[in-house]
Short mmCIF file of C-alpha atoms in Angstrom, two decimals:
data_model
loop_
_atom_site.label_atom_id
_atom_site.label_comp_id
_atom_site.label_asym_id
_atom_site.label_seq_id
_atom_site.Cartn_x
_atom_site.Cartn_y
_atom_site.Cartn_z
CA MET A 1 113.65 -145.53 126.92
CA ALA A 2 114.86 -142.86 124.98
CA ALA A 3 118.34 -142.03 124.54
CA VAL A 4 119.81 -138.75 126.26
CA ASN A 5 121.20 -136.42 123.74
CA TYR A 6 123.69 -133.76 125.00
CA LEU A 7 126.34 -131.71 123.89
CA ARG A 8 129.67 -131.67 125.34
CA SER A 9 131.84 -128.17 125.50
CA GLU A 10 135.40 -127.89 126.28
CA ASP A 11 134.40 -126.28 129.31
CA GLN A 12 133.48 -129.31 131.16
CA PHE A 13 136.74 -130.74 130.51
CA LEU A 14 139.23 -128.02 131.82
CA CYS A 15 141.18 -128.34 134.54
CA SER A 16 140.65 -125.22 137.13
CA ILE A 17 144.34 -124.85 137.80
CA CYS A 18 146.12 -125.02 134.36
CA LEU A 19 142.70 -123.88 132.37
CA ASP A 20 143.45 -126.74 129.93
CA VAL A 21 141.78 -129.94 129.03
CA PHE A 22 142.16 -132.50 131.83
CA THR A 23 145.55 -134.81 131.79
CA ASP A 24 144.80 -138.14 134.21
CA PRO A 25 141.74 -136.68 135.86
CA VAL A 26 141.35 -137.00 139.55
CA THR A 27 138.73 -136.11 141.95
CA THR A 28 138.81 -134.80 145.65
CA SER A 29 136.30 -136.04 148.26
CA CYS A 30 134.47 -132.68 147.76
CA GLY A 31 134.01 -133.76 144.19
CA HIS A 32 135.99 -131.46 142.01
CA ASN A 33 137.93 -132.69 139.44
CA PHE A 34 141.90 -131.86 138.54
CA CYS A 35 144.88 -132.98 136.81
CA LYS A 36 146.62 -135.29 138.76
CA ASN A 37 150.07 -133.16 138.33
CA CYS A 38 148.13 -129.85 138.64
CA ILE A 39 146.35 -130.73 142.41
CA ASN A 40 149.78 -132.21 143.54
CA GLU A 41 151.74 -129.09 142.48
CA HIS A 42 149.22 -127.13 144.12
CA TRP A 43 149.53 -129.12 147.10
CA ASN A 44 153.46 -128.99 147.42
CA VAL A 45 153.46 -125.30 147.00
CA ASN A 46 150.55 -124.55 149.97
CA VAL A 47 151.11 -125.44 153.37
CA LEU A 48 147.49 -126.58 153.81
CA TRP A 49 145.68 -129.18 151.55
CA HIS A 50 142.52 -127.51 150.28
CA CYS A 51 140.45 -127.38 147.21
CA PRO A 52 141.32 -124.90 144.87
CA VAL A 53 137.77 -124.53 143.83
CA CYS A 54 135.54 -124.31 147.15
CA LYS A 55 138.44 -123.95 149.69
CA ASN A 56 137.53 -127.04 151.42
CA VAL A 57 140.69 -127.69 154.00
CA PHE A 58 141.61 -131.48 154.51
CA THR A 59 143.41 -132.42 157.64
CA THR A 60 145.59 -135.32 155.72
CA LYS A 61 146.76 -135.25 152.21
CA PRO A 62 144.25 -137.14 150.18
CA GLU A 63 144.93 -139.85 148.43
CA LEU A 64 144.30 -139.49 144.73
CA HIS A 65 143.16 -142.39 142.09
CA ILE A 66 142.45 -141.71 138.32
CA ASN A 67 138.66 -140.64 137.72
CA THR A 68 138.51 -143.30 134.69
CA PHE A 69 135.13 -142.29 133.83
CA ILE A 70 136.03 -138.57 133.40
CA SER A 71 139.58 -139.75 131.59
CA GLU A 72 137.26 -141.70 129.04
CA MET A 73 134.93 -138.59 128.48
CA VAL A 74 138.10 -136.48 127.89
CA ALA A 75 139.58 -138.73 125.43
CA GLN A 76 136.29 -138.94 123.69
CA PHE A 77 136.07 -135.33 123.52
CA ARG A 78 139.74 -135.03 122.27
CA GLU A 79 138.81 -137.39 119.48
CA GLU A 80 135.57 -135.50 118.42
CA ALA A 81 137.39 -132.07 118.57
CA GLN A 82 139.83 -133.48 116.11
CA GLN A 83 137.66 -134.75 114.29
CA LYS A 84 135.96 -131.26 113.82
CA ILE A 85 139.12 -129.90 113.28
CA ASN A 86 139.65 -132.14 110.35
CA LYS A 87 136.04 -131.61 109.06
CA SER A 88 136.24 -127.67 109.33
CA SER A 89 139.42 -127.56 107.20
CA SER A 90 140.04 -129.03 103.99
CA SER A 91 140.84 -132.66 103.85
CA GLU A 92 143.67 -132.06 101.08
CA GLN A 93 146.40 -129.32 101.31
CA LYS A 94 145.77 -126.72 99.05
CA ASP A 95 148.49 -124.29 97.28
CA ALA A 96 147.70 -120.43 98.15
CA LYS A 97 146.47 -119.24 95.12
CA PRO A 98 146.95 -115.29 93.98
CA GLY A 99 144.75 -113.14 96.45
CA GLU A 100 144.69 -116.18 99.37
CA VAL A 101 146.77 -115.41 102.49
CA PRO A 102 149.64 -118.13 102.50
CA CYS A 103 150.96 -119.89 105.48
CA ASP A 104 154.28 -118.08 107.04
CA VAL A 105 155.51 -121.38 108.51
CA CYS A 106 155.69 -123.39 105.10
CA THR A 107 158.74 -123.61 103.42
CA GLY A 108 158.72 -124.73 99.45
CA ASN A 109 155.11 -124.32 98.00
CA LYS A 110 153.01 -122.03 100.54
CA GLN A 111 149.55 -123.66 101.46
CA ARG A 112 146.56 -121.45 101.89
CA ALA A 113 146.34 -120.19 105.57
CA LEU A 114 143.34 -121.07 107.60
CA LYS A 115 143.70 -118.64 110.29
CA SER A 116 146.09 -115.74 111.65
CA CYS A 117 147.20 -115.20 114.98
CA LEU A 118 147.12 -111.98 116.90
CA VAL A 119 149.61 -113.10 119.27
CA CYS A 120 152.09 -114.62 117.05
CA LEU A 121 151.50 -112.29 114.04
CA THR A 122 151.57 -115.23 111.82
CA SER A 123 149.34 -117.11 109.47
CA TYR A 124 148.87 -120.94 109.47
CA CYS A 125 147.72 -123.64 107.17
CA GLU A 126 145.97 -126.81 108.43
CA THR A 127 148.86 -128.62 109.29
CA HIS A 128 150.79 -125.94 111.36
CA LEU A 129 147.48 -124.75 112.84
CA GLU A 130 147.29 -127.64 114.96
CA PRO A 131 149.24 -126.67 118.15
CA HIS A 132 147.27 -123.77 118.22
CA LEU A 133 144.14 -125.94 118.75
CA THR A 134 145.57 -128.74 121.22
CA VAL A 135 148.43 -126.76 123.30
CA SER A 136 147.26 -125.28 126.44
CA GLY A 137 149.32 -122.05 126.15
CA LEU A 138 148.54 -121.42 122.59
CA LYS A 139 145.02 -122.23 122.92
CA ARG A 140 144.59 -118.92 124.58
CA HIS A 141 145.85 -117.18 121.48
CA GLN A 142 143.39 -114.80 119.29
CA LEU A 143 142.81 -116.52 115.95
CA ILE A 144 140.79 -114.61 113.28
CA ASP A 145 140.32 -115.21 109.54
CA PRO A 146 143.58 -115.00 107.59
CA VAL A 147 144.85 -111.37 107.03
CA GLU A 148 147.72 -110.19 105.32
CA ASN A 149 150.27 -107.62 107.02
CA LEU A 150 149.89 -108.66 110.38
CA GLU A 151 152.72 -106.46 111.53
CA GLY A 152 150.39 -103.59 110.69
CA ARG A 153 148.11 -104.61 114.00
CA MET A 154 150.96 -104.19 116.21
CA CYS A 155 152.23 -100.74 117.91
CA MET A 156 155.13 -99.59 116.20
CA LYS A 157 156.40 -97.74 119.24
CA HIS A 158 155.44 -100.62 121.96
CA ASP A 159 155.29 -103.54 119.64
CA LYS A 160 152.01 -104.64 121.24
CA PRO A 161 149.00 -105.57 119.74
CA LEU A 162 146.64 -102.77 118.97
CA GLU A 163 143.71 -103.45 121.48
CA LEU A 164 142.33 -99.99 122.20
CA PHE A 165 140.72 -97.10 120.24
CA CYS A 166 141.94 -93.65 120.84
CA LYS A 167 138.47 -91.50 120.08
CA THR A 168 140.38 -88.31 120.96
CA ASP A 169 143.21 -88.74 118.03
CA GLN A 170 140.85 -91.22 115.92
CA THR A 171 143.46 -94.04 115.90
CA TYR A 172 144.47 -97.31 117.26
CA VAL A 173 146.76 -98.08 120.46
CA CYS A 174 148.25 -100.66 122.39
CA MET A 175 147.76 -101.18 126.27
CA LEU A 176 150.58 -99.20 127.01
CA CYS A 177 149.78 -95.87 124.89
CA PRO A 178 147.14 -94.81 127.30
CA VAL A 179 149.56 -94.89 129.98
CA LEU A 180 152.70 -93.33 128.15
CA ASP A 181 151.20 -91.50 125.13
CA HIS A 182 147.68 -90.85 125.78
CA LYS A 183 147.10 -90.27 129.47
CA THR A 184 144.45 -87.87 129.01
CA HIS A 185 142.61 -89.14 125.92
CA ASP A 186 139.33 -91.12 125.72
CA PHE A 187 139.75 -95.00 125.11
CA VAL A 188 137.56 -97.93 124.30
CA PRO A 189 138.28 -101.36 123.46
CA LEU A 190 138.53 -102.19 119.63
CA LYS A 191 135.47 -104.51 120.15
CA GLU A 192 133.35 -101.85 121.52
CA GLU A 193 134.51 -99.46 118.41
CA TYR A 194 134.00 -102.16 116.36
CA GLU A 195 130.40 -102.51 117.36
CA GLU A 196 129.70 -98.90 117.05
CA LYS A 197 131.13 -98.82 113.45
CA LYS A 198 129.29 -102.06 112.86
CA ALA A 199 126.07 -100.31 113.55
CA GLU A 200 127.11 -97.48 111.41
CA LEU A 201 127.94 -99.82 108.49
CA GLY A 202 124.42 -101.30 108.97
CA LYS A 203 122.81 -97.98 108.71
CA THR A 204 125.10 -97.37 105.41
CA GLU A 205 123.93 -100.69 104.10
CA ALA A 206 120.50 -99.61 104.75
CA GLU A 207 121.16 -96.28 102.92
CA ILE A 208 122.74 -98.15 99.94
CA GLN A 209 119.75 -100.56 99.69
CA GLN A 210 117.63 -97.40 100.03
CA MET A 211 119.69 -95.63 97.25
CA ILE A 212 119.50 -98.97 95.04
CA GLN A 213 115.77 -99.38 95.45
CA LYS A 214 115.35 -95.63 94.25
CA ARG A 215 117.53 -96.68 91.12
CA ARG A 216 115.40 -99.51 90.69
CA LEU A 217 112.31 -97.13 91.11
CA LYS A 218 114.19 -94.78 88.68
CA ILE A 219 114.75 -97.50 86.10
CA GLN A 220 111.03 -98.26 86.02
CA GLU A 221 110.12 -94.52 85.97
CA ILE A 222 112.25 -94.37 82.75
CA LYS A 223 110.97 -97.65 81.51
CA ARG A 224 107.29 -96.53 82.02
CA SER A 225 108.37 -93.12 80.02
CA VAL A 226 109.85 -95.02 77.08
CA ASN A 227 106.34 -96.88 77.12
CA VAL A 228 104.45 -93.70 77.50
CA SER A 229 106.78 -92.29 74.58
CA LYS A 230 106.37 -95.14 72.28
CA GLU A 231 102.55 -94.62 72.95
CA ASN A 232 102.65 -91.18 72.12
CA ALA A 233 104.88 -91.44 69.00
CA GLY A 234 102.29 -94.04 67.94
CA ILE A 235 99.38 -91.50 68.50
CA GLU A 236 101.34 -88.77 66.58
CA ILE A 237 102.30 -90.90 63.68
CA GLY A 238 98.77 -92.24 63.26
CA GLU A 239 97.41 -88.47 63.68
CA GLY A 240 100.27 -87.49 61.17
CA VAL A 241 99.30 -90.23 58.71
CA GLN A 242 95.59 -89.34 59.05
CA VAL A 243 96.27 -85.35 58.34
CA PHE A 244 98.92 -85.94 55.53
CA THR A 245 96.31 -88.96 53.81
CA THR A 246 93.74 -86.03 54.33
CA LEU A 247 95.95 -83.23 52.54
CA MET A 248 96.98 -85.97 50.13
CA ARG A 249 93.27 -86.86 49.15
CA SER A 250 92.52 -83.14 49.12
CA VAL A 251 95.42 -82.14 46.72
CA GLU A 252 94.64 -85.01 44.38
CA ARG A 253 91.04 -83.92 44.52
CA GLY A 254 91.84 -80.28 44.02
CA MET A 255 94.04 -81.05 41.24
CA ASN A 256 91.25 -83.45 39.46
CA GLU A 257 88.79 -80.68 39.74
CA LEU A 258 91.24 -78.10 38.47
CA ILE A 259 91.91 -80.50 35.34
CA GLU A 260 88.14 -81.06 35.07
CA MET A 261 87.37 -77.49 35.33
CA ILE A 262 90.27 -76.30 32.68
CA GLU A 263 88.92 -79.24 30.23
CA GLU A 264 85.14 -78.06 30.72
CA LYS A 265 86.36 -74.49 29.64
CA GLN A 266 88.37 -76.12 26.44
CA ARG A 267 85.46 -78.23 25.53
CA PHE A 268 83.11 -75.46 25.68
CA THR A 269 85.78 -73.31 23.82
CA GLU A 270 86.03 -75.96 21.09
CA LYS A 271 82.27 -76.62 20.80
CA GLN A 272 82.15 -72.73 20.03
CA ALA A 273 84.92 -72.73 17.56
CA GLU A 274 82.99 -75.66 15.92
CA ALA A 275 79.60 -74.14 15.70
CA PHE A 276 81.45 -70.95 14.06
CA ILE A 277 83.06 -73.04 11.72
CA LYS A 278 79.79 -75.05 10.51
CA LYS A 279 78.02 -71.58 10.19
CA LEU A 280 80.78 -70.20 8.14
CA GLU A 281 81.07 -73.41 5.83
CA GLN A 282 77.64 -73.43 5.12
CA GLU A 283 77.68 -69.34 4.37
CA ILE A 284 80.48 -70.38 2.04
CA SER A 285 78.60 -72.93 0.50
CA GLU A 286 75.66 -70.67 -0.15
CA LEU A 287 77.96 -67.62 -1.38
CA LYS A 288 79.72 -70.44 -3.77
CA LYS A 289 76.20 -71.25 -5.35
CA ARG A 290 75.43 -67.33 -5.80
CA HIS A 291 78.88 -67.20 -7.29
CA THR A 292 77.87 -69.86 -9.72
CA GLU A 293 74.41 -68.37 -10.53
CA VAL A 294 76.14 -64.96 -10.89
CA GLU A 295 78.71 -66.13 -13.28
CA GLN A 296 76.59 -68.36 -15.39
CA LEU A 297 73.84 -65.34 -15.71
CA SER A 298 76.80 -63.12 -16.54
CA ARG A 299 77.63 -65.44 -19.60
CA SER A 300 74.12 -65.29 -20.74
CA GLU A 301 73.06 -63.46 -24.03
CA ASP A 302 69.04 -63.58 -23.62
CA HIS A 303 68.49 -60.17 -22.57
CA LEU A 304 65.20 -60.57 -20.92
CA HIS A 305 66.69 -63.64 -18.78
CA LEU A 306 69.33 -61.48 -17.35
CA LEU A 307 66.90 -58.52 -16.76
CA GLN A 308 64.50 -60.79 -14.97
CA SER A 309 67.13 -62.43 -12.66
CA PHE A 310 69.00 -59.79 -11.93
CA PRO A 311 67.24 -57.96 -9.18
CA SER A 312 67.29 -61.62 -7.15
CA LEU A 313 71.16 -62.34 -7.53
CA LYS A 314 71.99 -58.36 -6.89
CA ALA A 315 70.22 -58.39 -3.65
CA ALA A 316 72.92 -59.07 -0.40
CA PRO A 317 73.16 -62.73 0.94
CA THR A 318 71.67 -63.55 4.05
CA THR A 319 74.91 -63.93 5.77
CA LYS A 320 76.15 -63.04 9.30
CA ASP A 321 78.49 -60.20 9.69
CA TRP A 322 81.80 -62.00 11.27
CA THR A 323 84.12 -58.83 11.94
CA GLU A 324 83.54 -59.03 15.51
CA VAL A 325 83.14 -62.59 16.02
CA SER A 326 86.32 -63.93 17.26
CA ILE A 327 87.68 -67.33 19.76
CA HIS A 328 89.22 -66.06 23.01
CA PRO A 329 91.08 -69.12 24.53
CA PRO A 330 89.88 -69.27 28.37
CA SER A 331 91.92 -67.66 31.31
CA HIS A 332 92.82 -70.50 33.98
CA GLU A 333 94.71 -68.17 36.50
CA GLY A 334 91.67 -67.30 38.70
CA THR A 335 90.87 -71.23 38.29
CA VAL A 336 94.19 -72.38 39.90
CA ARG A 337 94.30 -69.53 42.37
CA ARG A 338 90.85 -70.60 43.40
CA ALA A 339 92.10 -74.15 43.66
CA VAL A 340 95.35 -73.32 45.65
CA ALA A 341 93.02 -71.16 47.89
CA GLN A 342 90.60 -73.92 48.85
CA LEU A 343 93.51 -76.10 49.31
CA GLU A 344 95.13 -73.51 51.82
CA GLU A 345 91.72 -73.39 53.56
CA THR A 346 91.94 -77.22 53.84
CA ILE A 347 95.65 -77.28 55.09
CA SER A 348 94.69 -74.45 57.68
CA LYS A 349 91.87 -76.54 59.07
CA GLN A 350 94.06 -79.49 59.14
CA MET A 351 96.84 -77.61 61.12
CA LYS A 352 94.22 -76.35 63.45
CA LYS A 353 92.93 -79.86 64.24
CA LEU A 354 96.90 -80.83 64.93
CA ILE A 355 97.53 -77.78 67.17
CA GLU A 356 94.61 -78.54 69.13
CA ALA A 357 95.78 -82.19 69.63
CA GLU A 358 99.33 -80.88 70.29
CA LEU A 359 97.63 -78.51 73.10
CA LYS A 360 95.75 -81.29 74.71
CA ARG A 361 98.92 -83.01 75.10
CA PHE A 362 100.88 -80.30 76.30
CA GLN A 363 97.92 -79.47 78.99
CA ARG A 364 99.01 -82.59 80.61
CA TYR A 365 102.39 -80.74 81.73
CA GLY A 366 100.23 -77.97 83.17
CA LYS A 367 101.98 -76.52 86.33
CA ASN A 368 100.37 -74.87 89.26
CA VAL A 369 102.38 -71.75 89.27
CA THR A 370 102.63 -68.79 91.05
CA LEU A 371 104.07 -65.32 90.87
CA ASP A 372 106.95 -64.16 93.26
CA PRO A 373 106.40 -60.99 95.33
CA ASP A 374 110.17 -60.82 95.97
CA THR A 375 110.92 -60.56 92.23
CA ALA A 376 108.34 -57.89 91.27
CA HIS A 377 109.30 -54.55 90.11
CA PRO A 378 107.74 -51.82 92.88
CA ASN A 379 105.32 -50.43 90.43
CA LEU A 380 103.80 -53.80 90.21
CA ILE A 381 100.76 -54.97 92.02
CA LEU A 382 100.03 -58.80 92.78
CA SER A 383 97.06 -60.54 93.77
CA ALA A 384 96.86 -62.45 97.05
CA ASP A 385 96.77 -65.70 95.22
CA GLY A 386 99.79 -64.65 93.24
CA LYS A 387 97.85 -65.50 89.81
CA GLN A 388 97.58 -61.81 88.47
CA VAL A 389 100.01 -59.04 88.20
CA ASN A 390 99.34 -55.04 86.61
CA HIS A 391 101.04 -52.00 86.71
CA VAL A 392 100.49 -48.88 88.88
CA ASP A 393 101.89 -45.55 88.90
CA VAL A 394 102.65 -45.30 92.36
CA MET A 395 105.86 -47.07 93.38
CA LYS A 396 106.03 -48.83 96.45
CA ASN A 397 108.99 -48.87 99.22
CA LEU A 398 110.03 -52.36 98.91
CA PRO A 399 113.49 -53.52 100.11
CA ASN A 400 115.90 -53.83 97.40
CA ASN A 401 116.76 -57.59 97.36
CA PRO A 402 119.00 -59.16 94.84
CA GLU A 403 116.06 -60.87 93.20
CA ARG A 404 113.74 -57.98 92.45
CA PHE A 405 113.79 -55.93 89.23
CA SER A 406 114.68 -52.41 89.44
CA HIS A 407 114.20 -51.22 85.96
CA CYS A 408 112.37 -53.73 83.88
CA ILE A 409 108.45 -53.57 84.98
CA CYS A 410 108.36 -57.36 85.28
CA VAL A 411 108.10 -60.40 87.94
CA LEU A 412 108.78 -63.99 87.69
CA GLY A 413 107.28 -67.10 88.73
CA LYS A 414 108.12 -68.60 92.21
CA GLN A 415 108.69 -72.15 90.74
CA SER A 416 111.54 -73.03 88.83
CA PHE A 417 112.20 -75.79 86.35
CA SER A 418 115.36 -77.43 85.51
CA SER A 419 114.59 -80.47 83.28
CA GLY A 420 111.45 -81.99 81.90
CA ARG A 421 108.56 -80.19 80.02
CA PHE A 422 106.03 -77.67 81.70
CA TYR A 423 103.10 -75.74 80.34
CA PHE A 424 101.31 -72.50 81.61
CA GLU A 425 98.65 -70.23 80.32
CA VAL A 426 98.20 -66.36 80.69
CA GLN A 427 94.82 -64.41 79.90
CA VAL A 428 96.16 -61.28 78.07
CA LYS A 429 92.71 -60.16 76.83
CA GLY A 430 92.10 -56.37 76.93
CA LYS A 431 95.81 -55.75 77.06
CA THR A 432 97.70 -53.25 74.65
CA GLU A 433 101.24 -53.91 75.61
CA TRP A 434 102.68 -57.20 77.39
CA ASP A 435 105.78 -59.38 77.76
CA LEU A 436 105.60 -62.86 78.26
CA GLY A 437 108.01 -66.05 78.25
CA VAL A 438 110.67 -67.57 80.48
CA CYS A 439 114.27 -66.42 81.61
CA ARG A 440 117.23 -68.47 83.28
CA LYS A 441 118.03 -67.51 86.51
CA SER A 442 121.25 -65.61 86.47
CA ILE A 443 119.57 -62.76 84.29
CA ASN A 444 120.37 -59.10 85.07
CA ARG A 445 117.63 -57.88 87.05
CA LYS A 446 119.37 -54.35 87.98
CA GLU A 447 119.27 -52.90 84.38
CA ASN A 448 117.01 -52.54 81.30
CA ILE A 449 118.53 -54.90 78.75
CA PRO A 450 117.04 -56.47 75.78
CA LEU A 451 114.62 -59.51 75.90
CA SER A 452 116.91 -61.83 73.74
CA PRO A 453 117.87 -65.55 73.83
CA GLU A 454 121.06 -64.01 74.29
CA ASP A 455 120.87 -62.43 77.34
CA GLY A 456 118.80 -65.39 78.87
CA TYR A 457 115.21 -64.28 77.81
CA TRP A 458 112.87 -66.23 75.45
CA THR A 459 110.06 -64.28 75.03
CA VAL A 460 107.02 -63.02 72.70
CA TYR A 461 105.66 -59.36 73.07
CA LEU A 462 102.73 -57.01 72.12
CA ARG A 463 103.41 -53.31 71.45
CA ASN A 464 101.06 -50.69 70.21
CA GLY A 465 98.01 -52.90 70.45
CA ASN A 466 98.68 -55.18 67.17
CA GLU A 467 102.57 -55.71 66.60
CA TYR A 468 103.40 -58.91 68.06
CA LYS A 469 107.42 -59.57 68.20
CA ALA A 470 109.90 -61.82 69.33
CA PHE A 471 113.47 -61.64 69.08
CA GLY A 472 115.25 -64.12 66.97
CA HIS A 473 112.40 -63.81 64.59
CA PRO A 474 114.06 -62.95 61.23
CA ASP A 475 111.71 -60.07 60.54
CA GLY A 476 111.20 -59.17 64.30
CA CYS A 477 107.55 -58.82 63.87
CA LEU A 478 105.12 -61.69 63.84
CA SER A 479 102.26 -62.17 61.40
CA LEU A 480 98.80 -63.08 63.24
CA LYS A 481 95.38 -63.96 61.99
CA SER A 482 93.94 -63.04 65.05
CA GLN A 483 94.59 -61.03 68.53
CA PRO A 484 95.52 -63.66 70.79
CA GLN A 485 93.28 -63.43 74.31
CA LYS A 486 94.61 -66.31 76.07
CA VAL A 487 98.55 -67.51 75.42
CA GLY A 488 99.82 -70.82 75.75
CA VAL A 489 103.68 -71.40 76.72
CA PHE A 490 105.10 -74.90 76.55
CA VAL A 491 108.78 -75.51 77.36
CA ASP A 492 110.75 -78.68 76.71
CA TYR A 493 113.81 -78.28 78.59
CA GLU A 494 116.08 -81.40 77.33
CA GLU A 495 114.65 -80.81 73.48
CA GLY A 496 115.53 -76.66 74.01
CA LEU A 497 111.95 -75.73 72.78
CA VAL A 498 109.88 -72.83 73.63
CA SER A 499 106.44 -72.43 71.93
CA PHE A 500 103.72 -69.86 72.23
CA TYR A 501 100.35 -70.68 71.10
CA ASP A 502 97.04 -68.56 70.79
CA VAL A 503 94.79 -70.94 72.52
CA ASP A 504 91.45 -70.31 71.53
CA ALA A 505 92.43 -70.23 67.96
CA ALA A 506 94.59 -73.16 68.14
CA ALA A 507 97.37 -71.45 66.37
CA LEU A 508 101.06 -71.26 66.74
CA ILE A 509 102.56 -67.84 67.63
CA TYR A 510 106.11 -68.56 67.50
CA SER A 511 108.88 -71.10 68.54
CA PHE A 512 112.49 -70.91 69.73
CA ILE A 513 114.01 -73.90 68.75
CA GLY A 514 117.33 -75.33 69.40
CA CYS A 515 118.06 -73.66 72.65
CA SER A 516 120.51 -74.35 75.14
CA PHE A 517 119.35 -74.51 78.70
CA THR A 518 121.98 -75.05 81.36
CA GLU A 519 120.31 -73.29 84.26
CA LYS A 520 117.20 -72.97 86.06
CA LEU A 521 114.02 -71.59 84.12
CA TYR A 522 111.47 -69.24 85.51
CA LEU A 523 108.22 -67.93 83.85
CA TYR A 524 108.66 -64.24 83.09
CA PHE A 525 105.57 -61.73 83.02
CA GLY A 526 105.75 -58.01 82.07
CA PRO A 527 102.30 -56.48 82.41
CA CYS A 528 103.98 -53.13 80.87
CA PRO A 529 103.03 -49.49 81.87
CA ASN A 530 99.17 -48.94 82.47
CA ASP A 531 99.67 -46.05 79.74
CA GLY A 532 96.94 -43.94 81.53
CA GLY A 533 94.70 -46.81 82.04
CA LYS A 534 94.78 -48.08 78.25
CA ASN A 535 96.81 -51.23 79.60
CA SER A 536 95.45 -51.57 83.12
CA THR A 537 94.08 -55.08 82.61
CA PRO A 538 96.28 -57.61 84.68
CA LEU A 539 98.21 -60.47 83.29
CA ILE A 540 96.47 -63.52 84.60
CA LEU A 541 97.33 -67.20 85.03
CA THR A 542 94.44 -69.31 84.33
CA PRO A 543 93.82 -72.45 85.40
CA ILE A 544 94.13 -75.51 82.83
CA LYS A 545 91.42 -77.48 81.55
#
């Protein structure tokens, strides 16, 4: 037969009169157990002999005998309890270290406290805690993990333990405070307030965990961004190396071709000069021969021979007229210029490829932006989808709210940006004047002010059909090879960069660099007056491919 296993608890061995563990337990005829002294004293005080538990009345005073079984069980329980006490505490006493609560009873070296008593307002080590675990009166005291400043847990006014929480004053009070000082206040036991605050701490803990998780996700996001940045850097380095390699090869090839062309011209000049010299030397040789013949004939005394030879020697020699003949060194200025022009064309093509690749990267930061009617000047008409704006001659009656422009014929985007990168494209085809860019939130919207970075604007604008300008450019006017039909605007908030591009021509229009952004940025659109219909075409926010 299997042995029966059960757990003994202190409640099984408590006397219902003294509420302590049995001492000399006895059993009445009704089956209830008491300490021998406790039941005898109870019957000595009361006239009737009755059971304190079931109230059964005995006609004569019962004769009591020690219940040996219960007595043995109590002895065994006490032994086990002591073993638990010894096991729960350290087997050897330890001095209190800095930061640990010392025993208030120890003299000399203070031992580390195991518990603090809220009734005695004292902290006890293992040795001095034993009475609170064995003495019946002390066992009812409330023990907690060791804490310092136990006096702070007492009511300063009534010298009683702080057991209640006053919700009205949000303070801790003793049992006398509600009666004497806080009569109409709302009170709850400390345990109830403890449970409420513990529940709040649970929520706070969950919120903190959520915050930790968000930050861990942000770390992962940042790491991913670093990896993407690293990949992009590798791609850009590869593209840059390819472009510069192409340019260096083009420069080297152009230089070699230029040298070959100049040297070819020099070889031709030298060959021509050699031919002339050879011909001249031949004529000199013939002329020397004629000179010798003439000299010999002039010395002859043979009259007939001189007269017969004279006509042939007198005749002009068959030589070339060299008066107009000369060698002109070849000019290489046109050759160098054409070579440089060809190099410029190559660089221009490579630059276009770079900008095309750049625009493709920027288009990944494209935002679905719309125009904000609450900021629009009263002479502006916005489309229903918030993507188009143009100027009309009739001023609408609109509320003059703080966001609305009163003098500048412009409108802002609804969306704001205070970090990161963003990109948008605007169709400007058919317009003779326009303003385009970004501005900070705090710009003056009620006066006409320059569209300058100092005043919070980073814009490029068109005037008179072909004059492109930007505040901050050294010359003011921008030199463009073609008129943009669609303008792309890229902003890097942290880098302080605002760049404008001719999207179709894949050409850079202008860049503001080294900007210091400290506020939210908004898209800035200025369609300008319609000029009697000449500039009535709207500015259009176009979808990004």
